[in-house]
Amino acid sequence: MALIQTTFTWIAYAVVVALLMCIAAIFTYVYQKPRDRSAVVTTVSIITLTSLLATVLLLPVDIALVSSTTSSKLGRRKDWASQDRVDSILLTLKIVYYTLYSLDALLCLLVVPFTYFWYEEYDEVEPEEGGQTAGNRLWGAFKYTIVFVLLVIILLLVGFFVPVARDVGKHPDFDYLKDLLAENPGERALTFALGLLITLGTILYVGYTGAGFALLPISFVKSAPSISAPTLAANTASALETNRERQRQLEGRNAGRAEGLAPKDQRELDALVREERTLARRERLAAEAQGEGQSWLIRAWTKTEAVFRPVQLLGGVFLMLLSILVWISMLLTGIDKASNSICKQHCGYILGHINVFNPMNWIFVKSAKVFPIDYVLVTLLVLYFFSSSVKGIAAIGIRFLWLRIFQIRKGQTPPQALLMATIMLTLIVLAINYALATIVAPQYAMYGPQTFCTNPPRHPGEQPDCTDRRDLIKDCSELDDSAASKSVCTPTVVSTFLNRVTLNFPFFGIVDFWAQFVFLAVFLVVFIAALIRTPKLDENQLDADAEEEEEEGLLASTGRRFGATWQDITGRAGRSSQYGAAGSGSRVDEEA
């Protein structure tokens, strides 16, 4: 039975990793610019995103395998769960965790930078002239990557020699805390390096994920078009006809003049010609949005999207409520840790046991009793955090202080920006891993549904029996050093690792913990501002995209009024719509 359960758990994890690879591939292909697509950049981005998401989603596997050794109803270990079997499970998990964490660090610090410089070294002209070979390009990329190699070596050396904390506050005698103090220099070096990466990721997580966590659900609610594609097409055609009529008037008024058009009329005519090209593109794109010239499948999909816009609204409301629930849970746990931590700043605010009810933690603990319900919930929550991070990066852009370096947009992201976004997402997901395990659901991440029986055993060496005394069954806790607790409760590998980071290097724990309150503040400010502010259509950006690619979507980011939904379903424009030439979308005009 134990082998079947363990095998099923790992199979479920393998299926999730395969799905994560599909999600990473979709993200990469949706955001990168088709014209500048590179197979190497695409492959590296997909592998990196898959690796980091697989690292976070190993948490439910960790909890399921550790919890499988105990019976939460009886508060005792199962008959097959000898200490050797438990140690074997922990060793396997530890190997997988350290492999994934090391792979994440390697990809973030070496592989992705090398790929960035490798792409930058490409020159379209030199290969044709024989001035650039594959070896020259690889060497050029490696020269710049040496800086990152030295950075990795310095990180490991600092972590190898830096002294770890020995003061754990007023509770130095807990065996759990003593076990967290790293004695192995190699393990300590990896702990320091990943602790630094988590802290750097937390800085990005506060700004980008905090903003995206508020913007993503609101974008669902406010994403329905303020004007329908048929109305846009009709109004754009009307504006185009007015434009051409004015051109004919100017040409007719100046007909027969030997010197041509007057300077004033010439300037007006030039402006009208430029406006005509813009309106022609908008009209063509409006027609494409309605499915004209497309296959029946594309037209059916367009109609289906219009029909399901109310479902999208309901989904946005649900995500908004989920964001608020997570926000409340994080705030309650943060206050609980700040007030009741067993060693405060000396150990990164490790919480002995939960003193304030946390709704998210309660949901996960209850669902963990029936695997894989909790796995599905954690996967969805992690993907929601990840999508919020992507939304935040897309809204804010890749910046250095106040200067925007790259903008992340669907179908318009160059390879360099995609690689930089991949590095940022790698660091952010490490920070999400910390937040999920220590703030969002700390009890779930630490012990899952594990319990222990406090009823003394009848004979020495026997397990305690709480079959008739359910009131003596307690939740596992770091604070309990009793023999009954030690013989049953097994902390998860990820919680042990994260607590080891914050205990051995308290600075990381202090920054990571208090940054969660900044995250909550950023979410609250952006959430209120986004609710009040009416979204506006960036017509200039849409025109620039249409001029560059000639294939930009029409209804991707319009307003929020829903009177246009029925028009999109029927394909007819309303009589009273007044949109003029300010729409976005056009049909190819033969004169343009």
PDB file of N, CA and C in Angstrom, residues 95-144:
ATOM      1  N   ILE A  95      17.267  15.101  -2.064  1.00  0.00           N
ATOM      2  CA  ILE A  95      18.052  15.031  -3.301  1.00  0.00           C
ATOM      3  C   ILE A  95      17.333  15.761  -4.431  1.00  0.00           C
ATOM      4  N   VAL A  96      16.021  15.531  -4.557  1.00  0.00           N
ATOM      5  CA  VAL A  96      15.252  16.186  -5.612  1.00  0.00           C
ATOM      6  C   VAL A  96      15.232  17.692  -5.407  1.00  0.00           C
ATOM      7  N   TYR A  97      15.039  18.130  -4.152  1.00  0.00           N
ATOM      8  CA  TYR A  97      15.009  19.559  -3.860  1.00  0.00           C
ATOM      9  C   TYR A  97      16.336  20.224  -4.183  1.00  0.00           C
ATOM     10  N   TYR A  98      17.424  19.662  -3.695  1.00  0.00           N
ATOM     11  CA  TYR A  98      18.723  20.274  -3.934  1.00  0.00           C
ATOM     12  C   TYR A  98      19.071  20.250  -5.421  1.00  0.00           C
ATOM     13  N   THR A  99      18.634  19.224  -6.129  1.00  0.00           N
ATOM     14  CA  THR A  99      18.869  19.181  -7.576  1.00  0.00           C
ATOM     15  C   THR A  99      18.123  20.301  -8.279  1.00  0.00           C
ATOM     16  N   LEU A 100      16.852  20.469  -7.936  1.00  0.00           N
ATOM     17  CA  LEU A 100      16.055  21.514  -8.582  1.00  0.00           C
ATOM     18  C   LEU A 100      16.529  22.905  -8.193  1.00  0.00           C
ATOM     19  N   TYR A 101      16.840  23.116  -6.911  1.00  0.00           N
ATOM     20  CA  TYR A 101      17.335  24.423  -6.485  1.00  0.00           C
ATOM     21  C   TYR A 101      18.663  24.746  -7.171  1.00  0.00           C
ATOM     22  N   SER A 102      19.545  23.770  -7.261  1.00  0.00           N
ATOM     23  CA  SER A 102      20.831  23.994  -7.937  1.00  0.00           C
ATOM     24  C   SER A 102      20.618  24.273  -9.417  1.00  0.00           C
ATOM     25  N   LEU A 103      19.682  23.546 -10.037  1.00  0.00           N
ATOM     26  CA  LEU A 103      19.378  23.778 -11.447  1.00  0.00           C
ATOM     27  C   LEU A 103      18.807  25.179 -11.656  1.00  0.00           C
ATOM     28  N   ASP A 104      17.926  25.617 -10.761  1.00  0.00           N
ATOM     29  CA  ASP A 104      17.370  26.967 -10.863  1.00  0.00           C
ATOM     30  C   ASP A 104      18.473  28.016 -10.781  1.00  0.00           C
ATOM     31  N   ALA A 105      19.376  27.839  -9.817  1.00  0.00           N
ATOM     32  CA  ALA A 105      20.471  28.796  -9.661  1.00  0.00           C
ATOM     33  C   ALA A 105      21.388  28.782 -10.874  1.00  0.00           C
ATOM     34  N   LEU A 106      21.683  27.587 -11.400  1.00  0.00           N
ATOM     35  CA  LEU A 106      22.556  27.469 -12.566  1.00  0.00           C
ATOM     36  C   LEU A 106      21.926  28.134 -13.789  1.00  0.00           C
ATOM     37  N   LEU A 107      20.647  27.899 -14.005  1.00  0.00           N
ATOM     38  CA  LEU A 107      19.964  28.506 -15.144  1.00  0.00           C
ATOM     39  C   LEU A 107      19.895  30.009 -15.006  1.00  0.00           C
ATOM     40  N   CYS A 108      19.592  30.476 -13.798  1.00  0.00           N
ATOM     41  CA  CYS A 108      19.423  31.912 -13.571  1.00  0.00           C
ATOM     42  C   CYS A 108      20.743  32.666 -13.683  1.00  0.00           C
ATOM     43  N   LEU A 109      21.812  32.106 -13.134  1.00  0.00           N
ATOM     44  CA  LEU A 109      23.080  32.828 -13.035  1.00  0.00           C
ATOM     45  C   LEU A 109      24.040  32.556 -14.185  1.00  0.00           C
ATOM     46  N   LEU A 110      23.871  31.453 -14.904  1.00  0.00           N
ATOM     47  CA  LEU A 110      24.833  31.115 -15.954  1.00  0.00           C
ATOM     48  C   LEU A 110      24.187  30.898 -17.323  1.00  0.00           C
ATOM     49  N   VAL A 111      23.226  29.991 -17.404  1.00  0.00           N
ATOM     50  CA  VAL A 111      22.693  29.590 -18.704  1.00  0.00           C
ATOM     51  C   VAL A 111      21.936  30.728 -19.384  1.00  0.00           C
ATOM     52  N   VAL A 112      21.024  31.369 -18.655  1.00  0.00           N
ATOM     53  CA  VAL A 112      20.245  32.454 -19.261  1.00  0.00           C
ATOM     54  C   VAL A 112      21.137  33.644 -19.630  1.00  0.00           C
ATOM     55  N   PRO A 113      22.062  34.101 -18.764  1.00  0.00           N
ATOM     56  CA  PRO A 113      22.969  35.167 -19.208  1.00  0.00           C
ATOM     57  C   PRO A 113      23.800  34.790 -20.432  1.00  0.00           C
ATOM     58  N   PHE A 114      24.299  33.537 -20.469  1.00  0.00           N
ATOM     59  CA  PHE A 114      25.072  33.100 -21.634  1.00  0.00           C
ATOM     60  C   PHE A 114      24.210  33.155 -22.895  1.00  0.00           C
ATOM     61  N   THR A 115      22.971  32.709 -22.797  1.00  0.00           N
ATOM     62  CA  THR A 115      22.070  32.754 -23.956  1.00  0.00           C
ATOM     63  C   THR A 115      21.805  34.186 -24.386  1.00  0.00           C
ATOM     64  N   TYR A 116      21.683  35.085 -23.415  1.00  0.00           N
ATOM     65  CA  TYR A 116      21.470  36.518 -23.729  1.00  0.00           C
ATOM     66  C   TYR A 116      22.641  37.059 -24.549  1.00  0.00           C
ATOM     67  N   PHE A 117      23.855  36.830 -24.067  1.00  0.00           N
ATOM     68  CA  PHE A 117      25.029  37.346 -24.773  1.00  0.00           C
ATOM     69  C   PHE A 117      25.236  36.617 -26.109  1.00  0.00           C
ATOM     70  N   TRP A 118      24.892  35.342 -26.150  1.00  0.00           N
ATOM     71  CA  TRP A 118      25.000  34.584 -27.394  1.00  0.00           C
ATOM     72  C   TRP A 118      24.087  35.182 -28.459  1.00  0.00           C
ATOM     73  N   TYR A 119      22.874  35.566 -28.079  1.00  0.00           N
ATOM     74  CA  TYR A 119      21.962  36.185 -29.036  1.00  0.00           C
ATOM     75  C   TYR A 119      22.452  37.569 -29.440  1.00  0.00           C
ATOM     76  N   GLU A 120      22.993  38.320 -28.484  1.00  0.00           N
ATOM     77  CA  GLU A 120      23.494  39.659 -28.794  1.00  0.00           C
ATOM     78  C   GLU A 120      24.668  39.615 -29.764  1.00  0.00           C
ATOM     79  N   GLU A 121      25.424  38.514 -29.747  1.00  0.00           N
ATOM     80  CA  GLU A 121      26.588  38.398 -30.617  1.00  0.00           C
ATOM     81  C   GLU A 121      26.201  38.151 -32.077  1.00  0.00           C
ATOM     82  N   TYR A 122      24.955  37.822 -32.341  1.00  0.00           N
ATOM     83  CA  TYR A 122      24.539  37.500 -33.703  1.00  0.00           C
ATOM     84  C   TYR A 122      24.539  38.746 -34.577  1.00  0.00           C
ATOM     85  N   ASP A 123      25.078  38.619 -35.756  1.00  0.00           N
ATOM     86  CA  ASP A 123      25.106  39.697 -36.742  1.00  0.00           C
ATOM     87  C   ASP A 123      24.621  39.117 -38.071  1.00  0.00           C
ATOM     88  N   GLU A 124      23.585  39.739 -38.657  1.00  0.00           N
ATOM     89  CA  GLU A 124      23.001  39.206 -39.882  1.00  0.00           C
ATOM     90  C   GLU A 124      23.940  39.320 -41.079  1.00  0.00           C
ATOM     91  N   VAL A 125      24.844  40.285 -41.045  1.00  0.00           N
ATOM     92  CA  VAL A 125      25.696  40.544 -42.211  1.00  0.00           C
ATOM     93  C   VAL A 125      26.969  39.712 -42.173  1.00  0.00           C
ATOM     94  N   GLU A 126      27.609  39.621 -40.993  1.00  0.00           N
ATOM     95  CA  GLU A 126      28.916  38.979 -40.907  1.00  0.00           C
ATOM     96  C   GLU A 126      28.909  37.511 -41.320  1.00  0.00           C
ATOM     97  N   PRO A 127      27.897  36.693 -40.962  1.00  0.00           N
ATOM     98  CA  PRO A 127      27.919  35.300 -41.426  1.00  0.00           C
ATOM     99  C   PRO A 127      27.938  35.177 -42.944  1.00  0.00           C
ATOM    100  N   GLU A 128      27.230  36.078 -43.633  1.00  0.00           N
ATOM    101  CA  GLU A 128      27.215  36.034 -45.089  1.00  0.00           C
ATOM    102  C   GLU A 128      28.581  36.391 -45.667  1.00  0.00           C
ATOM    103  N   GLU A 129      29.286  37.281 -44.983  1.00  0.00           N
ATOM    104  CA  GLU A 129      30.601  37.692 -45.461  1.00  0.00           C
ATOM    105  C   GLU A 129      31.718  36.814 -44.921  1.00  0.00           C
ATOM    106  N   GLY A 130      31.367  35.838 -44.098  1.00  0.00           N
ATOM    107  CA  GLY A 130      32.371  34.935 -43.541  1.00  0.00           C
ATOM    108  C   GLY A 130      33.137  35.515 -42.376  1.00  0.00           C
ATOM    109  N   GLY A 131      32.632  36.600 -41.777  1.00  0.00           N
ATOM    110  CA  GLY A 131      33.364  37.233 -40.674  1.00  0.00           C
ATOM    111  C   GLY A 131      32.989  36.699 -39.315  1.00  0.00           C
ATOM    112  N   GLN A 132      31.925  35.895 -39.212  1.00  0.00           N
ATOM    113  CA  GLN A 132      31.499  35.372 -37.911  1.00  0.00           C
ATOM    114  C   GLN A 132      31.203  33.881 -38.033  1.00  0.00           C
ATOM    115  N   THR A 133      31.857  33.114 -37.186  1.00  0.00           N
ATOM    116  CA  THR A 133      31.624  31.675 -37.148  1.00  0.00           C
ATOM    117  C   THR A 133      30.925  31.322 -35.846  1.00  0.00           C
ATOM    118  N   ALA A 134      30.465  30.072 -35.748  1.00  0.00           N
ATOM    119  CA  ALA A 134      29.812  29.629 -34.521  1.00  0.00           C
ATOM    120  C   ALA A 134      30.771  29.688 -33.336  1.00  0.00           C
ATOM    121  N   GLY A 135      32.040  29.349 -33.590  1.00  0.00           N
ATOM    122  CA  GLY A 135      33.034  29.406 -32.519  1.00  0.00           C
ATOM    123  C   GLY A 135      33.266  30.819 -32.029  1.00  0.00           C
ATOM    124  N   ASN A 136      33.346  31.775 -32.953  1.00  0.00           N
ATOM    125  CA  ASN A 136      33.526  33.174 -32.556  1.00  0.00           C
ATOM    126  C   ASN A 136      32.341  33.677 -31.736  1.00  0.00           C
ATOM    127  N   ARG A 137      31.165  33.261 -32.147  1.00  0.00           N
ATOM    128  CA  ARG A 137      29.965  33.705 -31.435  1.00  0.00           C
ATOM    129  C   ARG A 137      29.904  33.118 -30.032  1.00  0.00           C
ATOM    130  N   LEU A 138      30.251  31.832 -29.901  1.00  0.00           N
ATOM    131  CA  LEU A 138      30.263  31.201 -28.572  1.00  0.00           C
ATOM    132  C   LEU A 138      31.328  31.816 -27.681  1.00  0.00           C
ATOM    133  N   TRP A 139      32.488  32.094 -28.227  1.00  0.00           N
ATOM    134  CA  TRP A 139      33.554  32.695 -27.424  1.00  0.00           C
ATOM    135  C   TRP A 139      33.179  34.105 -26.980  1.00  0.00           C
ATOM    136  N   GLY A 140      32.549  34.871 -27.879  1.00  0.00           N
ATOM    137  CA  GLY A 140      32.114  36.209 -27.503  1.00  0.00           C
ATOM    138  C   GLY A 140      31.099  36.185 -26.373  1.00  0.00           C
ATOM    139  N   ALA A 141      30.167  35.232 -26.421  1.00  0.00           N
ATOM    140  CA  ALA A 141      29.188  35.112 -25.336  1.00  0.00           C
ATOM    141  C   ALA A 141      29.843  34.656 -24.045  1.00  0.00           C
ATOM    142  N   PHE A 142      30.811  33.740 -24.155  1.00  0.00           N
ATOM    143  CA  PHE A 142      31.471  33.224 -22.956  1.00  0.00           C
ATOM    144  C   PHE A 142      32.279  34.306 -22.254  1.00  0.00           C
ATOM    145  N   LYS A 143      32.886  35.220 -23.003  1.00  0.00           N
ATOM    146  CA  LYS A 143      33.683  36.276 -22.392  1.00  0.00           C
ATOM    147  C   LYS A 143      32.840  37.123 -21.443  1.00  0.00           C
ATOM    148  N   TYR A 144      31.636  37.448 -21.869  1.00  0.00           N
ATOM    149  CA  TYR A 144      30.758  38.254 -21.013  1.00  0.00           C
ATOM    150  C   TYR A 144      30.183  37.430 -19.865  1.00  0.00           C
TER     151      TYR A 144
END
